[in-house]
XYZ file of C-alpha atoms in Angstrom:
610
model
C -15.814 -37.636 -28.190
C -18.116 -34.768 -28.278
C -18.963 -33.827 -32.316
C -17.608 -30.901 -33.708
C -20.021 -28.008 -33.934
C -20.446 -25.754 -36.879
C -20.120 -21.894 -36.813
C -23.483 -21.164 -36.982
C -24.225 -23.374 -34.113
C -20.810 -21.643 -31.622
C -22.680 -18.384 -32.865
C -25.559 -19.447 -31.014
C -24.029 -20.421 -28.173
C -22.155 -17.538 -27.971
C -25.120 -14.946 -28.308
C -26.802 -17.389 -25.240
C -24.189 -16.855 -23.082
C -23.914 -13.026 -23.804
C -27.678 -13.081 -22.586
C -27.527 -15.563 -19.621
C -24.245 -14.806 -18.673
C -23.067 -11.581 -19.217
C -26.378 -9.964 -18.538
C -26.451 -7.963 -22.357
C -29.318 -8.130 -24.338
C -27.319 -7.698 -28.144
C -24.185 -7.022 -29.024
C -22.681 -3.711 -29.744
C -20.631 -1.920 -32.679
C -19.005 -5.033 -34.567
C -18.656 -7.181 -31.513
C -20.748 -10.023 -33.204
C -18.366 -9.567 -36.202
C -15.353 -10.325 -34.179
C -16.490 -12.780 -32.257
C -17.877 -14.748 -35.893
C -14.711 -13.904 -37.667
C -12.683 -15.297 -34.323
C -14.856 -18.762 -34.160
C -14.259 -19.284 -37.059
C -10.332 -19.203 -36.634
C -9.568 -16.695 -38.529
C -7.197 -13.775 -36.975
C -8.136 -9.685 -36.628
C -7.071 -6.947 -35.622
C -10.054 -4.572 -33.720
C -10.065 -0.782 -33.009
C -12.758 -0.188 -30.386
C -13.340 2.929 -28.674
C -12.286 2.508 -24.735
C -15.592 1.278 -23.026
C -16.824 -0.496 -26.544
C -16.839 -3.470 -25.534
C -13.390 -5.536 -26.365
C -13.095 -7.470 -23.601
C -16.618 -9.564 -24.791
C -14.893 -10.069 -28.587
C -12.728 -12.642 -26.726
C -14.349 -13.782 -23.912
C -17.326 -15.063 -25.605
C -14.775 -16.983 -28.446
C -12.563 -18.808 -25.206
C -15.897 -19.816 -23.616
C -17.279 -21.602 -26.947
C -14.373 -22.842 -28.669
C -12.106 -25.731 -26.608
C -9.195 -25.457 -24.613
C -8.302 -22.302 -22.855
C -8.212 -18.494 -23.880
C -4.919 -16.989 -23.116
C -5.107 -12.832 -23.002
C -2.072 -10.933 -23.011
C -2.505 -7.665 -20.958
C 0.863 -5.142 -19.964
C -1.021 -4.509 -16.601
C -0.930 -6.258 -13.144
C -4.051 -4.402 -12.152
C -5.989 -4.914 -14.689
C -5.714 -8.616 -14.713
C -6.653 -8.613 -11.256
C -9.764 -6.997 -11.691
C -11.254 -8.523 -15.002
C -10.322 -11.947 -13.470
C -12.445 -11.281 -10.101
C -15.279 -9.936 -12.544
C -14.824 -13.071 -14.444
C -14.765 -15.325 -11.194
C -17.491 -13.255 -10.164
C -20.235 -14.335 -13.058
C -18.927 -18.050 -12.180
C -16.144 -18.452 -15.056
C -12.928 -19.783 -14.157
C -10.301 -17.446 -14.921
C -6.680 -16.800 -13.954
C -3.798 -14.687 -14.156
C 0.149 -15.703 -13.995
C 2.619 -12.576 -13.300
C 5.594 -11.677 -11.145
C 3.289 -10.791 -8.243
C 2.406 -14.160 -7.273
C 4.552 -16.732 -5.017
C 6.057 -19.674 -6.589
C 3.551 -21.793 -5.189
C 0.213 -19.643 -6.398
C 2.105 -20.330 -9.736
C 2.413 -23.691 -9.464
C -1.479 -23.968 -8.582
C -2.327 -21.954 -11.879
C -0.100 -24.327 -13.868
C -1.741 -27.573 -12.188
C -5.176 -25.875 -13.116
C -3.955 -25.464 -16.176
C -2.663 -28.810 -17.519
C -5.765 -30.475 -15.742
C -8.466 -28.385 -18.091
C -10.013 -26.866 -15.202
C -9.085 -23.374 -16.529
C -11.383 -21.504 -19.101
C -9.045 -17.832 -19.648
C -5.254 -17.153 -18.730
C -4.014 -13.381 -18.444
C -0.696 -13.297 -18.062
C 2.083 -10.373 -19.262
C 3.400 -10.501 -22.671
C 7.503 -10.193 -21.174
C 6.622 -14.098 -19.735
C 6.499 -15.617 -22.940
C 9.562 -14.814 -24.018
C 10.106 -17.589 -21.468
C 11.215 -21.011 -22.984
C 9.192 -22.898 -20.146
C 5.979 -20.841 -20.851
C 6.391 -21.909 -24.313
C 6.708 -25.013 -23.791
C 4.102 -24.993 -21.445
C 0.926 -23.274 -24.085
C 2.636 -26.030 -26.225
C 1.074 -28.468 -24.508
C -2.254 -27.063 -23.714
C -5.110 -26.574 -25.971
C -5.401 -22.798 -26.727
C -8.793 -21.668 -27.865
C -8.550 -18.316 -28.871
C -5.622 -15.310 -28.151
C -6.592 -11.908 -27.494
C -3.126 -9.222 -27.422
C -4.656 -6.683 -25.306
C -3.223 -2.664 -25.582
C -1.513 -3.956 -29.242
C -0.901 -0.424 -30.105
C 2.236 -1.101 -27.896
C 4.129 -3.635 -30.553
C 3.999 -0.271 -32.945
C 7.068 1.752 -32.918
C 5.179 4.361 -34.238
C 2.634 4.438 -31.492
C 2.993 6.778 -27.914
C 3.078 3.835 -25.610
C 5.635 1.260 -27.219
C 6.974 -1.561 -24.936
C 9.547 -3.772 -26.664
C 8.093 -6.975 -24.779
C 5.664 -6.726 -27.371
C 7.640 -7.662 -29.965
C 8.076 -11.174 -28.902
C 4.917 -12.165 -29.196
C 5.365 -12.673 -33.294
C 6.217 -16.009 -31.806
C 2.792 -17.413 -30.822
C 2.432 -17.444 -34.624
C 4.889 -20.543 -35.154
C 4.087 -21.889 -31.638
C 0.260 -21.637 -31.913
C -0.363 -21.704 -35.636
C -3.537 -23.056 -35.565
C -5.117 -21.112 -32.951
C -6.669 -17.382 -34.168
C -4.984 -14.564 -32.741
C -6.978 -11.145 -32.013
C -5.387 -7.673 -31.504
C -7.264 -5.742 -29.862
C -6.328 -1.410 -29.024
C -8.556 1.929 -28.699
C -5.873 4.000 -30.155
C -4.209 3.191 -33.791
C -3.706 5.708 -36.409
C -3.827 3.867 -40.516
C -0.218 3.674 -40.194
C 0.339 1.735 -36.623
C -2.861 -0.838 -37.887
C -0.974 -2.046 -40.745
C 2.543 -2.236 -38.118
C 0.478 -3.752 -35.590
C -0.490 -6.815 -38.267
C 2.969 -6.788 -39.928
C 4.827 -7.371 -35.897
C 2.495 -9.616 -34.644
C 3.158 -11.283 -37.817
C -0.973 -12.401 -37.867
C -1.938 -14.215 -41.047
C -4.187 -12.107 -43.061
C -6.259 -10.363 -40.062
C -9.757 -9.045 -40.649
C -9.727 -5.444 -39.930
C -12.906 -4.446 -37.478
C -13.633 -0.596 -36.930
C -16.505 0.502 -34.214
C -15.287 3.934 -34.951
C -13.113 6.279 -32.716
C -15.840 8.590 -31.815
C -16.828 9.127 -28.018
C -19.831 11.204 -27.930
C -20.350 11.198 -24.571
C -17.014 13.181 -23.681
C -16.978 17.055 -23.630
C -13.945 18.388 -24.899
C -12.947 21.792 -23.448
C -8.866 23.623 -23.411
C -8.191 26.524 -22.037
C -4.609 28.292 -21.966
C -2.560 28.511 -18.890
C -3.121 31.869 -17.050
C -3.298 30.482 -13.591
C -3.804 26.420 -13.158
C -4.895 25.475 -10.212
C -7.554 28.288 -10.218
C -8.710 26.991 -13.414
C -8.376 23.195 -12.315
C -10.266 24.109 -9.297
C -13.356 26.302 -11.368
C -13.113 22.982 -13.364
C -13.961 20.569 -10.656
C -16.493 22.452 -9.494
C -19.008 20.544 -11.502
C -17.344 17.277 -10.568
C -17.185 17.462 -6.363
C -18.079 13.969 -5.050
C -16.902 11.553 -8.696
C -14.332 9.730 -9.507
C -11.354 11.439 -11.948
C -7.798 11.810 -13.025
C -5.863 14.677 -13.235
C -2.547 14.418 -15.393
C 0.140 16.324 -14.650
C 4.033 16.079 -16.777
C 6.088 15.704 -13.684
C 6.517 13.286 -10.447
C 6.449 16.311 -7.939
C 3.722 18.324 -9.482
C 1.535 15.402 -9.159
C 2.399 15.068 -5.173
C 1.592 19.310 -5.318
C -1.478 19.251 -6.763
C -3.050 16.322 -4.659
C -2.032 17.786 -1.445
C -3.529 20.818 -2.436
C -6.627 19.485 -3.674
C -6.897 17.559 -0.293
C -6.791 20.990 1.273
C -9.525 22.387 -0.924
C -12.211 19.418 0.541
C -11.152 16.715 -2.734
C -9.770 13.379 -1.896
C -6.902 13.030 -4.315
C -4.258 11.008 -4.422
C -0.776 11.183 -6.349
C 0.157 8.429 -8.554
C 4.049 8.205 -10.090
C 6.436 5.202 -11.183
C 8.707 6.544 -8.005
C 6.051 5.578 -5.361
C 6.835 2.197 -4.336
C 4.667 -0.221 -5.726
C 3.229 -0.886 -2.565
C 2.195 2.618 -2.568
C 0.873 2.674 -6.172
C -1.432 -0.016 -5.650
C -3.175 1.050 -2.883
C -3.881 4.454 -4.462
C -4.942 2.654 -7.783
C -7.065 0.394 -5.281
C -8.399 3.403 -3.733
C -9.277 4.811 -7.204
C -10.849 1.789 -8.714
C -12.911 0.733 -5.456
C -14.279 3.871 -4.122
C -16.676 6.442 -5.535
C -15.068 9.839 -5.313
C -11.161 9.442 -5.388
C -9.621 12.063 -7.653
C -5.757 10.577 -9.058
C -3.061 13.147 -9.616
C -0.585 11.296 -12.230
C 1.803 11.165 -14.498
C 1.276 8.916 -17.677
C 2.233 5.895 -15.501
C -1.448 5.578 -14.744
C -4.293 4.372 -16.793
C -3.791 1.613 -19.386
C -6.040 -0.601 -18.456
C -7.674 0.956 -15.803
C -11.440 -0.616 -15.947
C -12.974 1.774 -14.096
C -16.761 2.554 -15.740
C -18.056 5.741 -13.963
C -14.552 8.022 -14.286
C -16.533 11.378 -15.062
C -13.555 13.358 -15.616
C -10.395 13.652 -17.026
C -7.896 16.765 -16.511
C -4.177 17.354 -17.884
C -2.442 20.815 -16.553
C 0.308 19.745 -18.988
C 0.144 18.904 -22.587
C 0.100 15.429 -23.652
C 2.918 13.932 -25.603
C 0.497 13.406 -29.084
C -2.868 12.877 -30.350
C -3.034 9.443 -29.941
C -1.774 9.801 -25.985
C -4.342 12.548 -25.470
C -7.470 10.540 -26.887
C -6.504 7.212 -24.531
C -5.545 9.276 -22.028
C -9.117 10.867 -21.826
C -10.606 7.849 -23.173
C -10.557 6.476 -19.625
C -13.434 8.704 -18.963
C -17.030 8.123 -19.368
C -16.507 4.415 -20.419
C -20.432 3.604 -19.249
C -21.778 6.011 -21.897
C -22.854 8.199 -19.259
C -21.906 12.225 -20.035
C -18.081 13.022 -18.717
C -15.740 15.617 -19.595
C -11.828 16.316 -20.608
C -10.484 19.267 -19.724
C -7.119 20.898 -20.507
C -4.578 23.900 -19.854
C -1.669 24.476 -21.480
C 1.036 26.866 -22.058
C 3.801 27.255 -24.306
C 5.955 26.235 -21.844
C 4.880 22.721 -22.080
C 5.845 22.471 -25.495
C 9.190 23.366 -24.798
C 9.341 20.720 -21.947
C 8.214 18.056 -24.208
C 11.077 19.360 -26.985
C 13.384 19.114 -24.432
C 12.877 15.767 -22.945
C 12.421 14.300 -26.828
C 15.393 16.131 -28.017
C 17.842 14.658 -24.862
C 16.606 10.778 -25.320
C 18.829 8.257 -27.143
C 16.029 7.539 -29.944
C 17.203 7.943 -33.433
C 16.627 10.340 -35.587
C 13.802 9.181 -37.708
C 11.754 8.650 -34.590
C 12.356 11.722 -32.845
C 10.976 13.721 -35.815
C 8.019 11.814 -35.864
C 7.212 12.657 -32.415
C 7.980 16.032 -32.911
C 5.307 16.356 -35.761
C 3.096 14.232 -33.732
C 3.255 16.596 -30.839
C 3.088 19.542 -33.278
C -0.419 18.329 -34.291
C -1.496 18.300 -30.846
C -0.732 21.784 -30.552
C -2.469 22.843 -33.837
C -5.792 20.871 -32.323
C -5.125 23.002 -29.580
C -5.440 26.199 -30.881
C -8.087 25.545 -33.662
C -11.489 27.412 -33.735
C -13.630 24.457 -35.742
C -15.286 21.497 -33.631
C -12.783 19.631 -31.507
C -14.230 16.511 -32.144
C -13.722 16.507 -36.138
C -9.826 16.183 -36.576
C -9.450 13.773 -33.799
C -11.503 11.487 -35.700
C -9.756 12.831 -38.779
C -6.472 12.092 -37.170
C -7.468 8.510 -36.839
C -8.791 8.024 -40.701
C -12.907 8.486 -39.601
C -13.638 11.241 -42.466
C -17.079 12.955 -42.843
C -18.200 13.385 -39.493
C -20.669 16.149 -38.469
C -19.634 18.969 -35.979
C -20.636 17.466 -32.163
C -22.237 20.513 -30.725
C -20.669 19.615 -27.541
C -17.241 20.551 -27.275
C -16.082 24.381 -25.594
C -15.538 25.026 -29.616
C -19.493 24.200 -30.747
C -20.984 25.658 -27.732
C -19.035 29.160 -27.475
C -17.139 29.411 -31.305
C -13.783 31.841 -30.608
C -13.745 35.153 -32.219
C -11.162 35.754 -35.028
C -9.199 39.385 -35.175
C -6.804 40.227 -38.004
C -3.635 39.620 -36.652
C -1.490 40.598 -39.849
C 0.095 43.684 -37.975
C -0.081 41.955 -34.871
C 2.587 38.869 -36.448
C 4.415 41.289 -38.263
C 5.402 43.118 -34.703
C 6.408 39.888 -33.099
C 7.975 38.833 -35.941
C 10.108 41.854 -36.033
C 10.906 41.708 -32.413
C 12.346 38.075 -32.612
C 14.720 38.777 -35.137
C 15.593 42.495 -33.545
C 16.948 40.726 -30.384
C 19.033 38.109 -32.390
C 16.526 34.845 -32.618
C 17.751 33.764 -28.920
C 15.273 34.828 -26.641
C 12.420 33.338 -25.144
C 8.109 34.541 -25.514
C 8.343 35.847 -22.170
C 11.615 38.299 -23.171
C 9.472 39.198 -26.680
C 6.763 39.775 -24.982
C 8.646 42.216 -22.197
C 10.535 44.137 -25.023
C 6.827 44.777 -27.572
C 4.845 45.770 -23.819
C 7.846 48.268 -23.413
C 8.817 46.523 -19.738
C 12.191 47.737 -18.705
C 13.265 45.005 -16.554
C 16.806 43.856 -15.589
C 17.508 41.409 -18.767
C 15.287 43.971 -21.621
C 18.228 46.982 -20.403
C 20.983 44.334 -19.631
C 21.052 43.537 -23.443
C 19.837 47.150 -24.897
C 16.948 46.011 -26.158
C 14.928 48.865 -24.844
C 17.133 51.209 -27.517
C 15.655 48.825 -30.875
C 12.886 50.355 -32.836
C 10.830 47.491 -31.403
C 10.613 48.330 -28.019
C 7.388 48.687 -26.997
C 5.454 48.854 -30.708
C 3.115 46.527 -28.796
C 2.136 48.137 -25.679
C -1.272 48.942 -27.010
C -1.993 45.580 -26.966
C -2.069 43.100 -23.345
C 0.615 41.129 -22.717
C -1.516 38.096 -22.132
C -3.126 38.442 -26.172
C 1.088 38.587 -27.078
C 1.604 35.191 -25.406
C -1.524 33.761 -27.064
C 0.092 35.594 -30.596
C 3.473 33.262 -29.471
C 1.864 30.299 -29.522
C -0.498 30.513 -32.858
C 2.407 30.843 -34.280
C 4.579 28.434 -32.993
C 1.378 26.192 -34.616
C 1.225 27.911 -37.785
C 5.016 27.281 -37.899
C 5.917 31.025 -38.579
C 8.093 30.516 -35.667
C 10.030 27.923 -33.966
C 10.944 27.828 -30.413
C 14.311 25.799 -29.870
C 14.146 23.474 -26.776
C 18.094 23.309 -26.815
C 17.955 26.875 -25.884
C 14.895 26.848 -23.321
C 12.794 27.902 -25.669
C 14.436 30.262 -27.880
C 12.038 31.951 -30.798
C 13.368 31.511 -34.118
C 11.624 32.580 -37.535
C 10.774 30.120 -40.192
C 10.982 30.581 -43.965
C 7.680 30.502 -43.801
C 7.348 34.156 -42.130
C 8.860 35.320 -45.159
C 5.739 36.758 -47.142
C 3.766 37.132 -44.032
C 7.031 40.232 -43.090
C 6.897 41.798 -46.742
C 2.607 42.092 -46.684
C 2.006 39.636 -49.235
C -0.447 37.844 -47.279
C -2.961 38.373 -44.019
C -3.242 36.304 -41.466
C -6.460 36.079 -39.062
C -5.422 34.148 -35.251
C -7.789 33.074 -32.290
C -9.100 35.774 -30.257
C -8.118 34.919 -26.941
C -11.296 34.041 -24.611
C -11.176 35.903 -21.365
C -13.714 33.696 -19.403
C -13.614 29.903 -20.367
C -16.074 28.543 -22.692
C -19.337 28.108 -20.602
C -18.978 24.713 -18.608
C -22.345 23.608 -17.516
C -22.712 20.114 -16.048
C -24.201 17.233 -18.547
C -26.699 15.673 -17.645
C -26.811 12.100 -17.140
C -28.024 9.954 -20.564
C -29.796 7.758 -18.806
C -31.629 10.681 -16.731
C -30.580 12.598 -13.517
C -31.615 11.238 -10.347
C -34.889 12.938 -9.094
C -35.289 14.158 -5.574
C -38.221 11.399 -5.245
C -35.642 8.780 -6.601
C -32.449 10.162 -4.694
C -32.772 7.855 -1.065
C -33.156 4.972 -3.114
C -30.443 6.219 -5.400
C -28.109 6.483 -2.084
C -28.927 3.052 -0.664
C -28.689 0.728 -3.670
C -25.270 2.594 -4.363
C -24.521 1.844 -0.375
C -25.169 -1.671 -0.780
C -23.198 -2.048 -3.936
C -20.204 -0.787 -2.130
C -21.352 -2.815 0.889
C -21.244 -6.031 -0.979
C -17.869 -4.895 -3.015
C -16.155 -4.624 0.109
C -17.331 -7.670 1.735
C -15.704 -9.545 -1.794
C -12.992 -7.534 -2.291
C -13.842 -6.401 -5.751
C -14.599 -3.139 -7.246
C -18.366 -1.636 -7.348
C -18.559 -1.761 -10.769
C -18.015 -5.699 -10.716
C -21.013 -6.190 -8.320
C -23.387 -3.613 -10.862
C -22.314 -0.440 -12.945
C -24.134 2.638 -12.581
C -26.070 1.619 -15.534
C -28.103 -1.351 -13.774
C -28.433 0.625 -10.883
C -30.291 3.213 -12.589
C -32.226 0.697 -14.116
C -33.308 -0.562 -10.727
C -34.125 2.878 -9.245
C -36.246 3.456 -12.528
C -38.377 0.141 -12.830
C -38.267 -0.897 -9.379
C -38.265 -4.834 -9.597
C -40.284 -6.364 -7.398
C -39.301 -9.727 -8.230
C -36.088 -11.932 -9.633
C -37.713 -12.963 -12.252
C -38.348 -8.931 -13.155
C -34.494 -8.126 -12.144
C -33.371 -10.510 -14.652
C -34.755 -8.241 -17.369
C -32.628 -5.414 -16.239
C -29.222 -4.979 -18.703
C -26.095 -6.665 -16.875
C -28.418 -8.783 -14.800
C -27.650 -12.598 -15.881
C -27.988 -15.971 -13.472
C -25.150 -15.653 -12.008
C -25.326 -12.459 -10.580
C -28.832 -12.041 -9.659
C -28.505 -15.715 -7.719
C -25.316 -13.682 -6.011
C -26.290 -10.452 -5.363
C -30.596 -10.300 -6.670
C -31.465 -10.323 -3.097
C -29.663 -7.862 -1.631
C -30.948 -5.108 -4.045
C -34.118 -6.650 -4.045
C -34.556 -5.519 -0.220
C -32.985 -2.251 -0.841
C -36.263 -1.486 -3.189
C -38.529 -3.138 -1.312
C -37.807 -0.630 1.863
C -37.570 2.259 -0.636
C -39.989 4.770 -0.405
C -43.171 4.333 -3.062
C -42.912 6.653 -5.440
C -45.941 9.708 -4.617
């Protein structure tokens, strides 16, 4: 019998196989942390920005310590593809899930109980499963990772109740550390994610919620899909999602973008699942495939070169908006997230939270959490600051890259402004919707304003000097400063606060957001690791060409075979050797013996550079 090893000694062989394997020089943010705190058996719970590197904090710890890793991921898809990566670099990996036949389970299981396996993904609703349990009974498990854990928290956007089984791997597999792993936990949802899971006494990891590389930029609604489409004009030819709130818009939006020269796709839970994985295959594989979606799409998603990500509705919170644009830019490289929104939205969301069965606790809880959104929405500071604020990371500097830092919104003093509207909602009975205010302070006469008298109040038309576009923008700063409410029970009603109170008898001022009439300046970021010269651009073209090439010959994504990264580090030093590839980050054994070749010829029948 082989002798046990001590920590130091795992530690070692862990950093050798992050080299030689895995292709990475050092490890990033706290990954070494993790993966020392997780070798030496002792459980955690790690909140790592998406593209941060999670996926190494337990695949290094299965590799090293004996038996098998078992990872428990929500997503068909996404066990797919990090299995194929894994088979790719030579590890042997698996996945069990409802997809497969009988008998492909039956060969996972024999692989299983004969050692031969060195990671399991399978979905966290099959071990509620009395013969899975008694199945990891019997194996040796080296390490479990509970991928997405933000979804055992009640408190979090995206909770799934299968999650809340898996308190039961800590009786079943007491002796085996557990990690939970998520990009997206505010203070509160850590400490539920520890106290479900029921994990004994977790070390708490941070790499920090910041992504620097992502451009945030909003805009309010005046006409989307002119402003989607000035959007995208930095973004022809890349990958990128566009979220929209409903099943039909999402079909809209990528037929039209398919007539405006983009190829987009729609992605909803009512395609048939046929349908939504060969759009998500689509998406993943190819280089340029723009997804239209509803929140169905994305967990999981391991797609590195995403350079965009769009909603032309508002999220449902904070903590949905970061993951949902979290999905781009996850190689480092410059992306950007983009969003309009309207007032209407917010009443849509209202609605649909106000008509579910959830109990009352938990309905006001969303409500504030979507309530915060809104306020980030409309703030003049840095965008960046209260997201990380949002998520307990205090003292961070301004970014200088979001629409906020790079063209700050003028302020106007909109005490007289608030008092008018104000006025106005309570003139017409606190039943009407912005639209109808609006109508009535502009002075329209149209069918409803004269159907209900409105143009013989005192308030009709006090506000004409001022355009009926600035009103709406008036509505909705303060809907977020809470001076008014608008009731989704009657489609969006205004009603004042008792907040409005002083604000209506002049005891205080109140300054609001100038509305922009352009968009902040969008100008596209250049690549980190250096655009691609005109010299460099053929070779550029034909390394990518081969990449997709070989992908499609193995039936994995590009990104498995090299991300962008490597590539660019092969167009910039040239290799001229394997020995000189193998220096290159992402390049280990296994995949320049696979795949060194190939590019090697690519650079050799480049052009020399002048």
């Amino acid at each position: 019998m082989q002798p046990e090893t001590t920590v130091e000694s795992k530690a070692d062989v862990a950093a050798r196989l992050r080299r030689d394997l895995f292709g990475f020089d050092e490890y990033r943010g706290a990954q070494a942390d993790v993966i020392a705190a997780t070798l030496a058996g002792r459980d955690s719970v790690v909140l790592m920005p998406t593209g941060g590197g999670k996926s190494l904090c337990y695949q290094l710890p299965a590799l090293v310590r004996d038996g098998v890793g078992l990872v428990i991921s929500p997503l068909i898809a996404l066990m797919h593809d990090q299995v194929r990566a894994l088979q790719e670099l030579g590890i042997s990996a698996a996945f069990l899930n409802s997809s497969m036949t009988s008998a492909e389970q039956q060969a996972v299981i024999g692989q299983l109980r004969s050692e031969q396996l060195q990671l399991l993904y399978i979905a966290p609703e099959r071990l509620a499963q009395s013969a899975t349990q008694a199945m990891l009974r019997e194996l040796r498990i080296s390490v479990i990772a509970i991928d997405e854990a933000h979804c055992v928290s009640q408190w979090g956007h995206d909770f799934r109740r299968d999650y809340l089984t898996l308190n039961r791997l800590a009786t079943l597999l007491p002796d085996t550390p557990r990690m939970a792993l998520t990009a997206t936990a505010t203070p509160l949802m850590r400490d539920d994610i520890a106290a479900q899971l029921e994990l004994n006494s977790p070390e708490l990891f941070i790499s920090g919620f910041d992504r620097p590389n992502i451009r945030y930029a909003v805009e309010t609604k005046t006409d989307p899909r002119r402003q989607l489409l000035g959007f995208l004009g930095n973004h022809r030819d890349e990958s990128g999602i566009v979220y929209c709130l409903a099943r039909k818009k999402t079909e809209s939006i990528a037929e039209w973008l398919c007539g405006q020269g983009f190829d987009a796709l729609p992605y909803h839970a009512g395609l048939s699942a046929e349908t939504r994985s060969k759009h998500q295959r689509r998406f993943v594989n190819d280089d340029a495939v723009i997804i239209v979606a509803t929140i169905a799409f994305g967990m999981g998603i391991d797609k590195p070169d995403v350079r965009f990500v769009a909603h032309l509705d508002l999220p449902k919170s904070i903590e949905a908006y970061y993951q949902e644009t979290g999905r781009a830019g996850r190689d480092g490289e410059p992306a950007d997230a983009w969003m309009a929104y309207g007032l209407q939205d917010v009443v849509r969301l209202r609605q649909l939270l106000d008509s579910s069965d959830a109990e009352a606790q938990f309905k006001r809880h969303e409500a504030q959490k979507l309530d915060a959104l809104l306020g980030w929405c409309e703030i003049t500071e840095c965008r960046r600051l209260p997201l990380l604020r949002y998520f307990g990371e205090e003292n961070a500097a301004a970014c200088g890259n979001c629409d906020n830092c790079s063209s700050p919104p003028a302020t106007w003093d909109g005490t007289e402004a608030a008092r008018k509207l104000l006025s106005a909602v309570y003139r017409t009975g606190q039943i009407f919707g912005a639209a109808h205010i609006v109508d009535v302070l502009t002075g329209r006469s149209t069918e409803k304003v004269n159907a209900n008298n409105h143009d013989q109040l005192n308030v009709f038309g006090i506000g004409s000097d001022i355009d009926a576009q600035v009103w709406r923008s008036v509505v909705r700063q303060l809907v977020v400063l809470d001076y008014l409410k608008a009731d989704p029970a009657r489609f969006g009603g205004l009603t004042l606060t008792d907040k409005c109170r002083p604000l209506l008898r002049g005891e205080i001022t109140l300054r609001l957001r100038e509305e922009r009439r352009q968009p902040a300046l969008r100008k596209k970021p250049a690549r980190k690791s250096g655009a691609v010269s005109d010299a460099d651009r053929a070779l550029w073209d034909a390394l990518r060409e081969r990449r997709k090439e070989l992908a499609k010959e193995r039936d994995v994504p590009s990104y498995v075979i090299f991300h962008d990264a490597t590539l660019m580090q092969m167009m910039e030093y040239r290799p001229a050797s394997l020995d000189a590839m193998l220096g290159l980050n992402g390049v280990g054994p296994s995949k320049l013996d696979r795949y060194g070749e190939a590019f090697l010829e690519v650079i050799r029948n480049a052009d020399p550079i002048a």
